[in-house]
Coordinates of C-alpha atoms (C1' of nucleotides) in Angstrom, one line a residue:
Chain A
X1 CA 256.9 60.4 373.7
X2 CA 256.1 64.0 372.6
X3 CA 257.5 66.6 370.2
X4 CA 260.6 65.3 368.5
X5 CA 263.8 67.1 367.8
X6 CA 263.8 69.1 364.6
X7 CA 260.0 68.7 364.0
X8 CA 258.4 71.5 362.1
X9 CA 254.8 72.1 361.2
X10 CA 255.2 73.2 357.6
X11 CA 257.5 70.3 356.8
X12 CA 255.2 67.8 358.4
X13 CA 252.2 69.1 356.5
X14 CA 254.1 69.0 353.2
X15 CA 255.2 65.5 353.9
X16 CA 251.7 64.4 354.7
X17 CA 250.4 65.8 351.4
X18 CA 253.0 64.1 349.4
X19 CA 252.7 60.8 351.2
X20 CA 248.9 61.0 351.0
X21 CA 248.9 61.5 347.2
X22 CA 251.2 58.6 346.6
X23 CA 249.4 56.3 349.0
X24 CA 245.9 57.1 347.8
X25 CA 247.0 56.8 344.2
X26 CA 248.5 53.3 345.0
X27 CA 246.0 51.9 347.4
X28 CA 242.9 54.0 347.0
X29 CA 241.4 56.4 349.5
X30 CA 239.3 53.9 351.3
X31 CA 242.0 51.3 351.5
X32 CA 244.6 53.7 352.9
X33 CA 244.4 54.0 356.7
X34 CA 245.4 57.0 358.7
X35 CA 247.9 54.8 360.6
X36 CA 249.5 53.7 357.3
X37 CA 249.8 57.3 356.2
X38 CA 251.3 58.3 359.5
X39 CA 253.8 55.6 359.3
X40 CA 254.8 56.7 355.8
X41 CA 255.3 60.2 357.1
X42 CA 257.2 58.9 360.2
X43 CA 254.7 60.2 362.7
X44 CA 251.9 59.0 364.9
X45 CA 248.4 58.9 363.5
X46 CA 247.1 61.6 365.9
X47 CA 249.6 64.1 364.6
X48 CA 247.8 64.1 361.2
X49 CA 244.8 65.6 362.8
X50 CA 246.6 68.8 363.7
X51 CA 246.8 69.5 360.0
X52 CA 243.6 68.0 358.6
X53 CA 240.5 67.7 360.8
X54 CA 239.3 64.5 359.1
X55 CA 240.4 62.1 356.5
X56 CA 238.0 63.5 354.0
X57 CA 239.3 67.0 354.6
X58 CA 242.7 65.7 353.5
X59 CA 241.3 64.2 350.4
X60 CA 239.3 67.3 349.5
X61 CA 242.4 69.5 350.0
X62 CA 244.4 67.4 347.6
X63 CA 241.7 67.4 345.0
X64 CA 240.9 71.1 345.2
X65 CA 244.5 72.2 344.9
X66 CA 245.0 69.9 342.0
X67 CA 242.1 71.3 340.1
X68 CA 243.1 74.9 341.0
X69 CA 246.6 74.1 339.7
X70 CA 245.2 72.8 336.5
X71 CA 243.1 75.8 335.9
X72 CA 245.9 78.1 336.8
X73 CA 248.3 76.4 334.4
X74 CA 245.7 76.7 331.6
X75 CA 245.2 80.4 332.4
X76 CA 248.9 80.9 332.1
X77 CA 249.3 78.9 328.9
X78 CA 246.2 80.2 327.1
X79 CA 247.1 82.2 324.0
X80 CA 245.7 85.7 324.1
X81 CA 243.8 85.8 320.8
X82 CA 244.6 83.1 318.3
X83 CA 242.9 80.9 315.8
X84 CA 241.0 77.8 317.1
X85 CA 243.7 75.4 315.9
X86 CA 246.4 77.2 317.9
X87 CA 244.2 77.5 320.9
X88 CA 243.4 73.8 320.7
X89 CA 247.1 73.0 320.4
X90 CA 247.8 75.0 323.5
X91 CA 245.0 73.2 325.4
X92 CA 246.3 69.8 324.4
X93 CA 249.9 70.6 325.2
X94 CA 249.0 72.1 328.6
X95 CA 246.7 69.2 329.5
X96 CA 249.2 66.4 328.6
X97 CA 252.1 68.1 330.2
X98 CA 250.2 68.9 333.4
X99 CA 248.8 65.4 333.8
X100 CA 252.1 63.6 333.0
X101 CA 253.9 65.7 335.6
X102 CA 251.2 65.0 338.2
X103 CA 250.2 61.5 337.4
X104 CA 249.4 60.5 341.0
X105 CA 247.4 63.6 341.9
X106 CA 245.4 63.2 338.7
X107 CA 244.7 59.6 339.6
X108 CA 243.4 60.7 342.9
X109 CA 241.2 63.5 341.5
X110 CA 239.7 61.1 338.9
X111 CA 239.2 58.0 341.0
X112 CA 238.2 59.2 344.4
X113 CA 235.4 61.5 343.6
X114 CA 232.8 59.2 345.2
X115 CA 234.4 59.5 348.6
X116 CA 233.6 63.2 348.8
X117 CA 230.5 64.6 350.5
X118 CA 227.8 65.9 348.2
X119 CA 228.8 69.6 348.7
X120 CA 232.5 69.0 348.1
X121 CA 231.8 66.8 345.1
X122 CA 229.9 69.7 343.7
X123 CA 232.7 72.1 344.2
X124 CA 235.2 69.8 342.5
X125 CA 232.9 69.1 339.6
X126 CA 232.2 72.8 339.2
X127 CA 235.9 73.4 338.6
X128 CA 236.2 70.5 336.3
X129 CA 233.2 71.7 334.2
X130 CA 234.7 75.2 334.0
X131 CA 237.9 73.6 332.7
X132 CA 236.1 71.5 330.1
X133 CA 234.0 74.4 329.0
X134 CA 237.2 76.0 327.7
X135 CA 237.7 73.1 325.3
X136 CA 234.1 73.1 324.2
X137 CA 234.4 76.8 323.3
X138 CA 237.5 76.2 321.3
X139 CA 235.8 73.3 319.4
X140 CA 232.7 75.4 318.8
X141 CA 234.7 78.4 317.5
X142 CA 236.6 76.0 315.2
X143 CA 233.5 74.4 314.0
X144 CA 231.8 77.7 313.3
X145 CA 234.9 78.9 311.4
X146 CA 234.9 75.6 309.5
X147 CA 238.5 74.8 310.4
X148 CA 237.3 71.8 312.4
X149 CA 234.7 69.2 311.4
X150 CA 233.0 68.3 314.6
X151 CA 229.7 66.6 314.7
X152 CA 228.9 67.2 318.4
X153 CA 230.9 69.7 320.4
X154 CA 230.1 68.3 323.8
X155 CA 230.7 64.6 322.8
X156 CA 234.0 65.5 321.1
X157 CA 235.2 67.5 324.0
X158 CA 234.6 64.5 326.3
X159 CA 236.3 62.1 323.9
X160 CA 239.4 64.4 323.6
X161 CA 239.7 64.9 327.3
X162 CA 239.4 61.2 328.1
X163 CA 241.8 60.3 325.4
X164 CA 244.4 62.8 326.8
X165 CA 243.9 62.0 330.4
X166 CA 244.2 58.4 329.7
X167 CA 247.9 59.0 329.1
X168 CA 248.5 58.7 332.9
X169 CA 247.3 55.1 332.8
X170 CA 250.1 53.7 330.7
X171 CA 252.8 56.4 330.6
X172 CA 255.8 55.9 332.8
X173 CA 258.5 58.6 332.7
X174 CA 261.7 57.5 331.1
X175 CA 260.5 54.3 329.5
X176 CA 260.0 54.2 325.8
X177 CA 258.8 57.6 324.8
X178 CA 259.8 61.1 326.1
X179 CA 257.2 63.5 327.3
X180 CA 257.5 65.7 324.2
X181 CA 257.1 62.7 321.9
X182 CA 254.0 61.7 323.7
X183 CA 252.7 65.2 323.6
X184 CA 253.4 65.6 319.9
X185 CA 251.6 62.4 319.1
X186 CA 248.6 63.2 321.1
X187 CA 248.5 66.6 319.5
X188 CA 248.5 65.3 316.0
X189 CA 245.9 62.6 316.9
X190 CA 243.7 65.3 318.4
X191 CA 244.0 67.5 315.3
X192 CA 243.0 64.7 313.0
X193 CA 240.2 63.7 315.4
X194 CA 238.6 67.2 315.1
X195 CA 239.2 67.3 311.4
X196 CA 241.7 70.1 311.4
X197 CA 243.8 70.0 308.3
X198 CA 243.3 73.4 306.8
X199 CA 246.8 74.8 306.7
X200 CA 248.9 73.3 304.0
X201 CA 250.2 69.8 303.8
X202 CA 251.4 68.7 307.3
X203 CA 250.9 71.5 309.7
X204 CA 253.0 71.2 312.8
X205 CA 251.5 72.8 315.9
X206 CA 254.3 72.1 318.3
X207 CA 258.1 71.8 318.3
X208 CA 259.1 68.9 316.1
X209 CA 260.8 65.9 317.6
X210 CA 262.3 62.8 316.0
X211 CA 259.7 60.1 315.8
X212 CA 261.4 56.8 316.5
X213 CA 258.7 54.4 315.0
X214 CA 259.0 52.1 318.0
X215 CA 257.2 48.9 317.6
X216 CA 256.9 47.4 321.0
X217 CA 254.0 47.0 323.4
X218 CA 252.9 49.5 325.9
X219 CA 252.9 48.5 329.6
X220 CA 249.3 48.2 330.9
Chain B
X1 CA 214.9 32.1 361.7
X2 CA 216.7 30.1 359.0
X3 CA 215.9 29.1 355.5
X4 CA 213.0 31.3 354.2
X5 CA 210.1 30.2 352.1
X6 CA 210.8 30.2 348.3
X7 CA 214.5 30.7 348.8
X8 CA 216.6 29.3 346.0
X9 CA 220.4 29.2 345.5
X10 CA 220.5 30.1 341.9
X11 CA 218.3 33.1 342.3
X12 CA 220.2 34.3 345.3
X13 CA 223.5 34.1 343.6
X14 CA 222.2 36.0 340.6
X15 CA 220.8 38.6 342.9
X16 CA 224.1 38.9 344.7
X17 CA 226.0 39.4 341.5
X18 CA 223.7 42.1 340.2
X19 CA 223.5 43.9 343.5
X20 CA 227.2 43.7 343.9
X21 CA 228.0 45.2 340.5
X22 CA 225.6 48.1 341.2
X23 CA 226.8 48.7 344.7
X24 CA 230.5 48.5 343.9
X25 CA 230.1 50.8 340.9
X26 CA 228.3 53.4 343.1
X27 CA 230.3 53.2 346.3
X28 CA 233.5 51.5 345.4
X29 CA 234.7 48.0 346.4
X30 CA 236.3 49.0 349.7
X31 CA 233.4 51.2 350.7
X32 CA 230.8 48.6 350.1
X33 CA 230.3 46.3 353.2
X34 CA 229.2 42.8 353.0
X35 CA 226.3 43.7 355.3
X36 CA 225.2 46.5 352.9
X37 CA 225.3 44.0 350.0
X38 CA 223.3 41.5 352.0
X39 CA 220.7 44.1 352.9
X40 CA 220.4 45.0 349.2
X41 CA 219.8 41.4 348.3
X42 CA 217.5 40.9 351.2
X43 CA 219.5 38.4 353.1
X44 CA 221.9 38.1 356.0
X45 CA 225.6 38.7 355.5
X46 CA 226.5 35.1 356.3
X47 CA 224.4 33.9 353.4
X48 CA 226.7 35.6 350.9
X49 CA 229.5 33.2 352.0
X50 CA 227.7 30.2 350.7
X51 CA 228.3 31.6 347.2
X52 CA 231.5 33.5 347.4
X53 CA 234.2 32.4 350.0
X54 CA 235.5 35.9 350.4
X55 CA 234.7 39.5 349.4
X56 CA 237.6 39.5 347.0
X57 CA 236.4 36.2 345.4
X58 CA 233.2 38.0 344.6
X59 CA 235.0 41.0 343.0
X60 CA 237.3 38.7 341.0
X61 CA 234.3 36.7 339.7
X62 CA 232.6 39.8 338.5
X63 CA 235.7 41.1 336.8
X64 CA 236.7 37.8 335.2
X65 CA 233.2 37.2 333.7
X66 CA 233.1 40.8 332.5
X67 CA 236.4 40.4 330.6
X68 CA 235.4 37.0 329.3
X69 CA 232.1 38.5 328.0
X70 CA 234.0 41.3 326.3
X71 CA 236.3 38.9 324.5
X72 CA 233.5 36.6 323.6
X73 CA 231.5 39.5 322.2
X74 CA 234.5 40.5 320.1
X75 CA 235.1 37.0 318.8
X76 CA 231.4 36.9 317.7
X77 CA 231.5 40.3 316.1
X78 CA 235.0 40.0 314.5
X79 CA 234.7 40.0 310.7
X80 CA 236.2 36.9 309.1
X81 CA 238.6 38.5 306.6
X82 CA 238.2 42.1 305.9
X83 CA 240.2 45.2 305.2
X84 CA 241.6 47.1 308.2
X85 CA 239.0 49.8 308.0
X86 CA 236.1 47.4 308.3
X87 CA 237.8 45.5 311.1
X88 CA 238.4 48.7 313.0
X89 CA 234.8 49.7 312.5
X90 CA 233.7 46.4 313.9
X91 CA 236.0 46.7 316.9
X92 CA 234.8 50.2 317.7
X93 CA 231.1 49.3 317.4
X94 CA 231.5 46.2 319.5
X95 CA 233.5 48.0 322.1
X96 CA 231.1 51.0 322.5
X97 CA 228.0 48.8 322.4
X98 CA 229.3 46.4 325.0
X99 CA 230.5 49.1 327.3
X100 CA 227.3 51.2 327.1
X101 CA 225.2 48.1 327.9
X102 CA 227.4 47.2 330.9
X103 CA 228.4 50.5 332.3
X104 CA 228.5 49.4 335.9
X105 CA 230.4 46.2 335.3
X106 CA 232.9 48.2 333.2
X107 CA 233.3 50.7 335.9
X108 CA 234.1 47.9 338.4
X109 CA 236.6 46.3 336.1
X110 CA 238.4 49.5 335.4
X111 CA 238.3 51.1 338.9
X112 CA 238.8 48.2 341.3
X113 CA 241.9 46.5 339.9
X114 CA 244.0 47.5 342.8
X115 CA 241.8 45.5 345.2
X116 CA 242.8 42.2 343.6
X117 CA 245.6 40.0 344.8
X118 CA 248.7 40.0 342.6
X119 CA 247.9 36.7 340.9
X120 CA 244.3 37.7 340.1
X121 CA 245.4 41.1 338.9
X122 CA 247.7 39.3 336.5
X123 CA 244.9 37.2 335.2
X124 CA 242.6 40.1 334.5
X125 CA 245.4 42.1 332.9
X126 CA 246.3 39.2 330.7
X127 CA 242.8 39.1 329.4
X128 CA 242.8 42.9 328.9
X129 CA 246.1 42.8 327.1
X130 CA 244.9 40.1 324.8
X131 CA 241.8 42.2 323.9
X132 CA 243.9 45.3 323.3
X133 CA 246.3 43.3 321.1
X134 CA 243.5 42.8 318.6
X135 CA 243.2 46.5 318.2
X136 CA 247.0 46.9 317.8
X137 CA 247.0 44.3 315.1
X138 CA 244.3 46.1 313.2
X139 CA 246.1 49.4 313.4
X140 CA 249.4 47.8 312.4
X141 CA 247.8 46.1 309.4
X142 CA 246.2 49.3 308.4
X143 CA 249.4 51.3 308.7
X144 CA 251.3 48.7 306.7
X145 CA 248.7 48.8 304.0
X146 CA 248.8 52.6 304.1
X147 CA 245.1 53.0 304.7
X148 CA 245.8 54.4 308.2
X149 CA 248.3 57.0 309.1
X150 CA 249.4 56.0 312.6
X151 CA 252.6 57.3 314.1
X152 CA 252.8 54.8 317.0
X153 CA 250.6 51.7 317.0
X154 CA 250.8 51.1 320.7
X155 CA 250.1 54.6 321.7
X156 CA 247.3 55.0 319.3
X157 CA 245.6 51.8 320.5
X158 CA 245.7 53.1 324.1
X159 CA 244.4 56.5 323.0
X160 CA 241.5 54.9 321.0
X161 CA 240.6 52.5 323.8
X162 CA 240.6 55.2 326.5
X163 CA 238.6 57.5 324.3
X164 CA 236.0 54.8 323.7
X165 CA 235.8 53.5 327.2
X166 CA 235.4 57.0 328.5
X167 CA 231.9 57.0 327.1
X168 CA 230.6 55.3 330.2
X169 CA 231.7 58.3 332.3
X170 CA 229.2 60.7 330.7
X171 CA 226.7 58.6 328.8
X172 CA 223.3 58.1 330.3
X173 CA 220.8 56.0 328.4
X174 CA 217.9 57.9 327.1
X175 CA 219.3 61.4 327.6
X176 CA 220.4 63.4 324.6
X177 CA 221.9 60.9 322.3
X178 CA 220.8 57.4 321.3
X179 CA 223.3 54.5 321.5
X180 CA 223.6 54.3 317.7
X181 CA 224.2 58.1 317.5
X182 CA 227.0 57.8 320.0
X183 CA 228.4 54.8 318.4
X184 CA 228.4 56.5 314.9
X185 CA 230.1 59.6 316.3
X186 CA 232.8 57.6 318.0
X187 CA 233.3 55.6 314.9
X188 CA 233.9 58.6 312.7
X189 CA 236.1 60.2 315.3
X190 CA 238.2 57.1 315.5
X191 CA 238.4 56.9 311.7
X192 CA 239.7 60.4 311.5
X193 CA 242.0 59.8 314.4
X194 CA 243.8 57.0 312.6
X195 CA 243.8 58.9 309.4
X196 CA 241.5 56.6 307.5
X197 CA 239.9 58.6 304.7
X198 CA 240.8 56.5 301.7
X199 CA 237.4 55.4 300.3
X200 CA 235.6 58.2 298.5
X201 CA 234.1 61.4 300.0
X202 CA 232.3 60.4 303.2
X203 CA 232.7 56.7 303.8
X204 CA 230.1 55.2 306.1
X205 CA 231.3 52.3 308.1
X206 CA 228.1 51.5 310.0
X207 CA 224.4 51.3 309.4
X208 CA 223.4 54.9 308.8
X209 CA 221.1 56.6 311.3
X210 CA 219.6 60.0 311.1
X211 CA 221.9 62.5 312.7
X212 CA 219.5 64.9 314.3
X213 CA 222.0 67.6 315.1
X214 CA 220.0 67.8 318.4
X215 CA 221.0 70.6 320.6
X216 CA 218.8 70.0 323.5
X217 CA 218.1 67.0 325.7
X218 CA 215.5 64.8 324.2
X219 CA 214.0 62.1 326.5
X220 CA 212.3 59.2 324.7
Chain C
dG1 C1' 266.1 81.6 381.8
dA2 C1' 261.3 81.3 382.7
dA3 C1' 256.8 81.3 380.4
dT4 C1' 254.3 80.2 376.5
dT5 C1' 253.2 77.9 372.5
dA6 C1' 253.7 74.4 368.8
dA7 C1' 254.3 69.6 367.7
dT8 C1' 254.0 65.3 368.8
dT9 C1' 253.3 60.7 371.4
dA10 C1' 250.8 57.1 373.8
dA11 C1' 246.7 55.2 374.9
dA12 C1' 242.1 54.6 374.6
dC13 C1' 237.0 54.9 372.6
dG14 C1' 233.3 53.3 370.2
dT15 C1' 232.2 51.5 365.7
dT16 C1' 232.4 48.7 361.8
dC17 C1' 234.5 45.4 359.2
dG18 C1' 235.1 40.5 357.0
dT19 C1' 234.4 36.2 358.5
dT20 C1' 233.0 32.0 361.3
dT21 C1' 230.2 29.1 364.1
dT22 C1' 226.0 27.1 365.3
dA23 C1' 221.3 26.4 365.0
dT24 C1' 217.0 26.2 362.4
dT25 C1' 214.0 25.8 358.6
dA26 C1' 212.5 24.7 353.7
dT27 C1' 213.1 21.7 350.0
dT28 C1' 214.3 17.4 347.8
dG29 C1' 214.8 12.4 347.0
dT30 C1' 213.1 8.0 348.1
Chain D
dA1 C1' 206.3 10.2 355.6
dC2 C1' 210.9 10.6 356.5
dA3 C1' 215.7 11.1 356.1
dA4 C1' 219.1 14.0 353.8
dT5 C1' 220.6 18.2 352.3
dA6 C1' 220.5 22.9 350.8
dA7 C1' 219.7 27.6 352.3
dT8 C1' 219.5 30.7 355.5
dA9 C1' 219.3 33.4 360.2
dA10 C1' 221.4 34.8 364.5
dA11 C1' 225.1 35.8 367.1
dA12 C1' 229.6 36.2 368.0
dC13 C1' 235.0 36.9 367.0
dG14 C1' 239.0 39.4 366.7
dA15 C1' 241.0 42.9 364.1
dA16 C1' 241.2 47.3 362.2
dC17 C1' 239.3 51.6 361.5
dG18 C1' 238.8 57.0 362.2
dT19 C1' 239.1 59.9 365.8
dT20 C1' 239.7 61.9 370.7
dT21 C1' 241.9 62.9 375.0
dA22 C1' 245.6 63.7 377.8
dA23 C1' 250.3 64.0 378.7
dT24 C1' 255.0 65.4 377.3
dT25 C1' 258.7 67.6 375.0
dA26 C1' 260.9 71.0 371.7
dA27 C1' 261.0 75.5 370.0
dT28 C1' 260.0 80.3 370.6
dT29 C1' 259.2 84.6 373.0
dC30 C1' 260.2 88.1 376.1

DNA sequence: GAATTAATTAAACGTTCGTTTTATTATTGT
DNA sequence: ACAATAATAAAACGAACGTTTAATTAATTC
């Protein structure tokens, strides 16, 4: 009938965030009701409004923090001053690792943009553009140094990002391929895609892993 | 207050389909109301139910016909008996052209899967898997004939498809690049990605178009 | 241990949703 | 011309939605 034993604001808010990411990823933002979310958390719907003033505020918070985390991860992983190929390898590895680890949050950030108000959409897109700009700079530097063969920097950047982000659509942890196998394969596909084959016979940009030559299909 | 002058079932149904694709692509299936759709068509909401028994039936019809169209287009474009490289080129060109021409329908088919019932989702996914299987076969044949270097057929197929389908996210007709420029660039990226570089110096797999190296936006 | 504050419940509000029912008019077939 | 039918409008239905208000209890503070 009121406050329950052992209840705690911080725990409740964390539980709301986690349940919201999972529910929105599974059902979609519009299809998830606040009552459904509350039930998942084990609380009444009205309690949610102590932490997030509106449903859209909740969505925006999830998206903003996901984008901030992605940019923070890249800033931490970015090599200080390296050749374009190593910078590209770092970008790919960071992107794949981050997105595999946060499949659901990535799904939300990619699929629910249209449910944001104009201003908030702009904020999220600004962050995304800043992140993509890093890849374009790497590709441009590599093209100018003739270590990459790239016809169109912007188009190639979009293609590489979409290819990499697509990993969350089919990858399920612990199924056929390990995270490092997937990362290594995407890395070599990316390197071929941008025409990087300058250094020696078969340059390895990441820690080598045994490639199992598995033949079976990939779950949709 | 009832049937209006000049009203015609076939025209109304076609108008419903077109308006529905555009509205769902823009707002999302859940966010689009039947009243909104009816207003766009210029009709009362109840009139929609003469053509589609439920909202989900409407969505399913749009998706099914989109997938059928994609498979039909590929069956028409598929080369009779050709080497893997030419088959891959045909697959890429058909895929890009089809998806650019039907951006909104593709968006719907990719984004609204979770609004389908289990049975209908299965039907759509079956069609999608059959379509993707064609690409896997091409990649496998190419790998076995050593004209492609592909580490993992299934993973590469997913990567290529996601890279290509991603074109609808950023491409706007008549902006910077023409459709044939985009198609040619994606084709050469795909060929490098699968390690196809057997034939001569710079093999061209499609009809050549002037690559303008355009840096600025050029509106026709 | 009393007062204050934080966390939550229970109930309700107005709105919108997908859908159904019923009536009415335009078109078609004879 | 007249019956039959196809196409639509108008209105209503119950359910579910996001959100608000008010009351109630647990934890914290002094």
